[in-house]
Amino acid sequence: MKFITKRIHAFLDYPVAIALIVLPFLLGLGSSNPIALQLSVATGIAAFVLTLLTDHHLGAFKVIPYKFHLIVDFAVAIVFILAPFIFSFEGIDAYFYWINGIAVLTVVSLHKAEMTP
């Protein structure tokens, strides 16, 4: 049932990073805590840089192993799921993090292992 390949994941990375930077402004995040906006933007910038540095076909510099990229994604998912509790996010602020955290966790858990020669 695992079907998200390294190639599919690479195509998801850039749009997700950009969405994490832009959506907080469009959705007006930060009403319950300014960190709701700041955390997403910072994570989006970090995700963009991580993608540029990841060893997959859309990585520009290919210095970070893809497995490490998946570990970082998993950690981000956990942080996003916990952030509303830690920072007392409410309403749209909390839902944004829970939805994104669950989405990233789902993508990581559906990762299809690569066949090694």
Backbone as a chain_set.jsonl record, in Angstrom:
{"seq": "MKFITKRIHAFLDYPVAIALIVLPFLLGLGSSNPIALQLSVATGIAAFVLTLLTDHHLGAFKVIPYKFHLIVDFAVAIVFILAPFIFSFEGIDAYFYWINGIAVLTVVSLHKAEMTP", "coords": {"N": [[0.823, -1.201, 0.0], [2.156, 1.109, 0.213], [3.042, 3.841, -1.632], [4.246, 6.225, -2.271], [6.83, 7.389, -3.904], [10.352, 8.209, -4.046], [10.634, 10.013, -6.132], [8.005, 11.071, -6.469], [7.73, 12.243, -3.955], [9.707, 14.202, -4.115], [8.568, 15.949, -5.984], [6.501, 16.951, -4.459], [7.72, 18.427, -2.466], [8.718, 21.157, -3.03], [6.309, 22.725, -3.656], [4.957, 22.39, -1.199], [6.729, 23.582, 0.63], [6.648, 26.246, -0.286], [3.932, 26.761, 0.138], [3.852, 26.635, 2.944], [5.148, 28.971, 3.528], [3.597, 30.99, 2.342], [0.79, 30.536, 2.852], [0.226, 31.067, 5.68], [0.018, 33.868, 5.759], [-2.062, 34.374, 3.951], [-4.147, 33.045, 5.219], [-4.292, 34.372, 7.568], [-2.933, 33.596, 9.891], [-1.852, 33.459, 13.322], [-3.471, 34.703, 15.1], [-4.106, 33.589, 17.584], [-1.648, 33.248, 18.639], [1.361, 34.767, 17.823], [3.438, 33.1, 17.063], [2.349, 31.103, 15.549], [2.214, 32.003, 12.916], [4.924, 32.624, 12.445], [6.333, 30.198, 12.902], [5.447, 28.527, 10.833], [6.325, 29.917, 8.522], [9.106, 29.957, 8.961], [9.588, 27.195, 8.975], [8.806, 26.586, 6.374], [10.76, 27.955, 4.87], [13.039, 26.583, 5.755], [12.354, 24.02, 4.84], [12.376, 24.427, 2.091], [15.104, 24.96, 1.648], [16.154, 22.525, 2.581], [15.105, 20.802, 0.646], [16.392, 21.741, -1.655], [18.94, 20.856, -1.034], [18.743, 18.107, -0.878], [19.432, 14.741, -1.844], [17.924, 13.916, -4.368], [16.109, 13.761, -7.492], [15.21, 16.398, -7.929], [16.717, 17.917, -6.288], [19.05, 20.496, -5.932], [21.691, 20.524, -5.074], [22.288, 18.118, -3.81], [23.427, 17.028, -1.348], [22.46, 16.102, 1.041], [21.384, 13.081, 2.374], [18.553, 11.245, 1.171], [17.152, 9.666, 3.02], [17.705, 10.958, 5.435], [16.324, 13.31, 4.943], [13.704, 12.328, 5.02], [13.561, 11.684, 7.746], [13.73, 14.217, 8.895], [11.353, 15.297, 7.859], [9.498, 13.662, 9.207], [10.004, 14.452, 11.864], [9.222, 17.146, 11.705], [6.495, 16.795, 11.209], [5.634, 15.717, 13.669], [6.264, 17.839, 15.401], [4.538, 19.784, 14.33], [2.039, 18.635, 14.905], [2.077, 18.687, 17.678], [2.522, 21.386, 18.276], [0.167, 23.143, 18.524], [-0.704, 22.491, 21.101], [1.525, 23.014, 22.694], [2.018, 25.753, 22.231], [-0.397, 26.936, 22.688], [-2.18, 27.33, 20.505], [-5.152, 28.279, 18.849], [-8.303, 27.737, 17.151], [-8.135, 28.502, 13.675], [-5.356, 28.62, 13.643], [-4.549, 26.357, 15.155], [-5.822, 24.279, 13.72], [-4.565, 24.473, 11.198], [-1.947, 23.589, 11.781], [-2.424, 21.0, 12.79], [-3.64, 19.73, 10.575], [-1.634, 19.989, 8.589], [0.477, 18.658, 9.88], [-0.546, 16.036, 10.138], [-0.864, 15.461, 7.424], [1.82, 15.491, 6.488], [2.893, 13.448, 8.049], [1.417, 11.33, 7.038], [2.331, 11.256, 4.359], [5.034, 10.579, 4.793], [4.705, 8.104, 6.054], [3.626, 6.612, 4.009], [5.691, 6.212, 2.327], [7.436, 4.584, -0.18], [9.816, 2.133, -0.052], [13.011, 2.132, -1.603], [14.348, 0.036, -4.118], [17.387, -1.585, -3.794], [20.294, -2.028, -5.732]], "CA": [[0.0, 0.0, 0.0], [3.042, 2.279, 0.207], [3.151, 4.195, -3.043], [4.919, 7.511, -2.486], [8.223, 7.147, -4.24], [11.286, 9.326, -3.889], [10.325, 10.958, -7.21], [6.751, 11.751, -6.108], [8.028, 13.067, -2.786], [10.474, 15.369, -4.585], [7.63, 16.874, -6.622], [5.66, 17.553, -3.416], [8.505, 19.241, -1.539], [8.765, 22.598, -3.311], [5.002, 23.38, -3.42], [4.644, 22.388, 0.236], [7.571, 24.615, 1.249], [6.09, 27.558, -0.656], [2.65, 26.896, 0.835], [4.12, 26.934, 4.355], [5.578, 30.365, 3.614], [2.552, 31.907, 1.86], [-0.533, 30.319, 3.453], [-0.031, 31.749, 6.959], [-0.403, 35.252, 5.495], [-3.376, 34.324, 3.305], [-5.139, 32.571, 6.186], [-4.289, 35.234, 8.745], [-2.473, 32.877, 11.089], [-1.203, 34.235, 14.357], [-4.444, 35.386, 15.962], [-4.04, 33.059, 18.949], [-0.253, 33.371, 19.061], [2.153, 35.13, 16.646], [4.317, 31.998, 16.695], [1.66, 30.296, 14.539], [2.667, 32.505, 11.617], [6.39, 32.563, 12.368], [6.788, 28.808, 12.829], [5.18, 28.016, 9.496], [7.212, 30.586, 7.564], [10.464, 29.45, 9.204], [9.615, 25.802, 8.534], [8.752, 26.617, 4.916], [12.088, 28.342, 4.373], [13.93, 25.458, 6.039], [11.965, 22.925, 3.951], [12.854, 24.787, 0.751], [16.555, 24.75, 1.659], [16.356, 21.078, 2.701], [14.806, 20.209, -0.661], [17.503, 22.101, -2.548], [20.141, 20.119, -0.636], [18.48, 16.671, -0.792], [19.885, 13.885, -2.942], [16.892, 13.361, -5.239], [16.242, 14.355, -8.83], [14.934, 17.836, -7.931], [17.678, 18.589, -5.414], [20.039, 21.245, -6.716], [23.063, 20.296, -4.612], [22.357, 16.691, -3.503], [24.399, 16.743, -0.288], [21.773, 15.49, 2.181], [20.754, 11.815, 1.975], [17.089, 11.252, 1.156], [16.658, 9.085, 4.278], [17.751, 12.021, 6.439], [15.213, 14.192, 4.584], [12.487, 11.702, 5.555], [13.6, 11.811, 9.205], [13.386, 15.617, 9.176], [9.914, 15.426, 7.598], [8.798, 13.017, 10.315], [10.142, 15.327, 13.038], [8.368, 18.321, 11.467], [5.11, 16.358, 11.396], [5.386, 15.591, 15.115], [6.265, 19.208, 15.951], [3.307, 20.455, 13.898], [0.903, 18.067, 15.642], [2.186, 19.102, 19.084], [2.628, 22.848, 18.407], [-1.02, 23.806, 19.094], [-0.762, 22.243, 22.541], [2.674, 23.666, 23.324], [1.938, 27.211, 22.103], [-1.795, 27.347, 22.917], [-2.852, 27.784, 19.288], [-6.59, 28.023, 18.827], [-8.981, 27.992, 15.882], [-7.429, 28.254, 12.422], [-3.942, 28.389, 13.956], [-4.399, 24.954, 15.56], [-6.224, 23.388, 12.623], [-3.517, 24.54, 10.183], [-0.832, 22.732, 12.193], [-2.856, 19.601, 12.871], [-3.857, 19.224, 9.21], [-0.328, 19.845, 7.935], [1.231, 17.608, 10.57], [-1.101, 14.733, 9.743], [-0.555, 15.269, 5.997], [3.237, 15.148, 6.345], [3.042, 12.125, 8.654], [0.843, 10.389, 6.076], [3.268, 11.135, 3.23], [6.218, 9.838, 5.245], [4.343, 6.712, 6.352], [3.306, 5.941, 2.748], [6.905, 6.178, 1.518], [7.806, 3.279, -0.73], [11.261, 1.902, 0.021], [13.676, 1.941, -2.885], [15.066, -1.222, -4.334], [18.825, -1.361, -3.931], [20.859, -3.003, -6.687]], "C": [[0.868, 1.266, 0.0], [3.356, 2.621, -1.242], [3.862, 5.52, -3.305], [6.41, 7.254, -2.666], [9.062, 8.388, -3.957], [10.978, 10.413, -4.914], [9.052, 11.757, -6.894], [7.0, 12.714, -4.953], [8.76, 14.343, -3.206], [9.549, 16.404, -5.214], [6.719, 17.567, -5.607], [6.415, 18.6, -2.599], [8.466, 20.745, -1.811], [7.404, 23.281, -3.112], [4.62, 23.443, -1.936], [5.449, 23.469, 0.952], [7.011, 26.005, 0.961], [4.756, 27.802, 0.048], [2.848, 27.238, 2.312], [4.574, 28.378, 4.556], [4.418, 31.313, 3.317], [1.225, 31.77, 2.611], [-0.759, 31.008, 4.797], [-0.507, 33.195, 6.782], [-1.803, 35.282, 4.886], [-4.482, 33.926, 4.279], [-5.22, 33.442, 7.441], [-3.877, 34.507, 10.011], [-1.813, 33.836, 12.065], [-2.178, 34.923, 15.293], [-4.402, 34.874, 17.406], [-2.634, 33.167, 19.524], [0.57, 33.699, 17.812], [3.098, 34.019, 16.175], [3.668, 31.12, 15.622], [2.067, 30.727, 13.133], [4.169, 32.273, 11.458], [6.916, 31.144, 12.195], [6.575, 28.23, 11.432], [6.13, 28.615, 8.467], [8.643, 30.058, 7.725], [10.598, 28.002, 8.726], [9.587, 25.722, 7.011], [10.093, 26.968, 4.296], [13.075, 27.188, 4.572], [13.626, 24.275, 5.107], [12.448, 23.179, 2.519], [14.361, 24.53, 0.637], [16.87, 23.252, 1.729], [16.139, 20.399, 1.356], [15.906, 20.518, -1.67], [18.734, 21.233, -2.302], [19.98, 18.598, -0.645], [18.929, 15.929, -2.05], [18.689, 13.172, -3.58], [16.891, 14.173, -6.521], [15.91, 15.844, -8.902], [15.837, 18.613, -6.975], [18.758, 19.263, -6.257], [21.473, 20.888, -6.335], [23.32, 18.863, -4.146], [23.404, 16.318, -2.442], [23.768, 16.06, 0.927], [21.111, 14.199, 1.707], [19.223, 11.902, 2.092], [16.514, 10.675, 2.458], [16.675, 10.12, 5.405], [16.612, 13.011, 6.2], [13.903, 13.632, 5.157], [12.421, 11.803, 7.083], [13.218, 13.237, 9.613], [11.889, 15.834, 8.952], [9.096, 14.825, 8.733], [8.838, 13.898, 11.564], [9.261, 16.569, 12.903], [6.906, 17.95, 11.691], [4.755, 16.283, 12.876], [5.335, 16.978, 15.763], [4.971, 19.922, 15.582], [2.085, 19.926, 14.655], [0.904, 18.543, 17.096], [2.151, 20.616, 19.287], [1.378, 23.516, 18.97], [-1.148, 23.627, 20.606], [0.337, 23.022, 23.264], [2.509, 25.189, 23.349], [0.528, 27.772, 22.274], [-2.438, 27.949, 21.668], [-4.322, 27.409, 19.382], [-7.124, 28.277, 17.431], [-8.142, 27.615, 14.679], [-5.943, 27.979, 12.654], [-3.713, 26.915, 14.289], [-4.724, 24.018, 14.403], [-5.173, 23.35, 11.526], [-2.382, 23.576, 10.529], [-1.233, 21.266, 12.276], [-3.025, 18.996, 11.478], [-2.523, 19.006, 8.501], [0.507, 18.745, 8.573], [0.755, 16.221, 10.18], [-0.795, 14.442, 8.274], [0.896, 14.833, 5.806], [3.495, 13.755, 6.923], [2.517, 11.044, 7.709], [1.793, 10.172, 4.9], [4.49, 10.306, 3.636], [5.865, 8.359, 5.472], [3.988, 5.925, 5.09], [4.504, 5.871, 1.806], [7.231, 4.747, 1.1], [9.323, 3.141, -0.73], [11.824, 1.658, -1.367], [14.345, 0.591, -2.944], [16.543, -0.902, -4.514], [19.404, -2.432, -4.841], [21.799, -3.991, -6.043]], "O": [[0.356, 2.368, -0.193], [3.873, 1.789, -1.987], [4.056, 5.892, -4.462], [7.136, 6.948, -1.72], [8.539, 9.465, -3.669], [11.052, 11.601, -4.601], [9.032, 12.979, -7.038], [6.54, 13.856, -4.972], [8.463, 15.429, -2.708], [9.725, 17.604, -5.002], [6.219, 18.66, -5.875], [5.814, 19.551, -2.098], [8.203, 21.525, -0.896], [7.343, 24.322, -2.457], [4.035, 24.424, -1.478], [4.909, 24.192, 1.789], [6.914, 26.84, 1.86], [4.481, 28.913, 0.501], [2.097, 28.039, 2.87], [4.4, 28.94, 5.637], [4.278, 32.338, 3.984], [0.606, 32.774, 2.966], [-1.862, 31.5, 5.034], [-1.33, 33.684, 7.555], [-2.631, 36.113, 5.259], [-5.611, 34.406, 4.18], [-6.111, 33.265, 8.272], [-4.414, 34.774, 11.086], [-1.287, 34.881, 11.682], [-1.76, 35.655, 16.19], [-4.635, 35.638, 18.343], [-2.448, 33.176, 20.741], [0.483, 32.968, 16.826], [3.508, 34.004, 15.014], [4.375, 30.458, 14.862], [2.242, 29.882, 12.255], [4.615, 31.772, 10.426], [7.846, 30.917, 11.422], [7.436, 27.519, 10.915], [6.677, 27.894, 7.632], [9.309, 29.75, 6.736], [11.615, 27.634, 8.138], [10.268, 24.884, 6.422], [10.513, 26.354, 3.316], [13.848, 26.859, 3.672], [14.546, 23.605, 4.638], [12.874, 22.255, 1.827], [14.83, 23.956, -0.346], [17.75, 22.768, 1.018], [16.907, 19.516, 0.973], [16.302, 19.651, -2.449], [19.477, 20.912, -3.23], [20.954, 17.873, -0.446], [18.813, 16.435, -3.166], [18.473, 11.98, -3.36], [17.603, 15.172, -6.622], [16.303, 16.498, -9.867], [15.726, 19.834, -6.87], [19.307, 18.661, -7.181], [22.371, 20.942, -7.176], [24.474, 18.439, -4.095], [24.178, 15.382, -2.64], [24.484, 15.498, 1.755], [20.354, 14.218, 0.736], [18.687, 12.546, 2.993], [15.49, 11.156, 2.942], [15.765, 10.154, 6.233], [16.003, 13.496, 7.153], [13.095, 14.377, 5.711], [11.342, 11.988, 7.647], [12.467, 13.432, 10.569], [11.228, 16.481, 9.764], [8.109, 15.416, 9.17], [7.823, 14.068, 12.24], [8.63, 16.994, 13.871], [6.16, 18.716, 12.3], [3.687, 16.739, 13.284], [4.457, 17.25, 16.582], [4.37, 20.591, 16.422], [1.193, 20.699, 15.005], [-0.158, 18.775, 17.674], [1.787, 21.08, 20.367], [1.504, 24.389, 19.828], [-1.644, 24.513, 21.302], [0.101, 23.615, 24.316], [2.817, 25.838, 24.349], [0.295, 28.956, 22.028], [-3.152, 28.949, 21.751], [-4.683, 26.364, 19.922], [-6.483, 28.949, 16.623], [-7.515, 26.556, 14.65], [-5.341, 27.186, 11.93], [-2.788, 26.296, 13.764], [-3.983, 23.072, 14.138], [-4.912, 22.282, 10.972], [-1.912, 22.834, 9.667], [-0.469, 20.388, 11.876], [-2.595, 17.868, 11.236], [-2.306, 17.963, 7.885], [1.173, 17.984, 7.872], [1.565, 15.331, 9.922], [-0.5, 13.301, 7.917], [1.17, 13.906, 5.044], [4.241, 12.971, 6.337], [3.109, 9.971, 7.597], [2.031, 9.036, 4.493], [4.921, 9.428, 2.888], [6.643, 7.473, 5.119], [4.042, 4.695, 5.098], [4.363, 5.518, 0.636], [7.291, 3.834, 1.924], [10.026, 3.945, -1.342], [11.171, 1.041, -2.208], [14.842, 0.076, -1.943], [16.898, -0.034, -5.311], [19.048, -3.605, -4.734], [22.342, -4.861, -6.725]]}, "num_chains": 1, "name": "protein.A"}
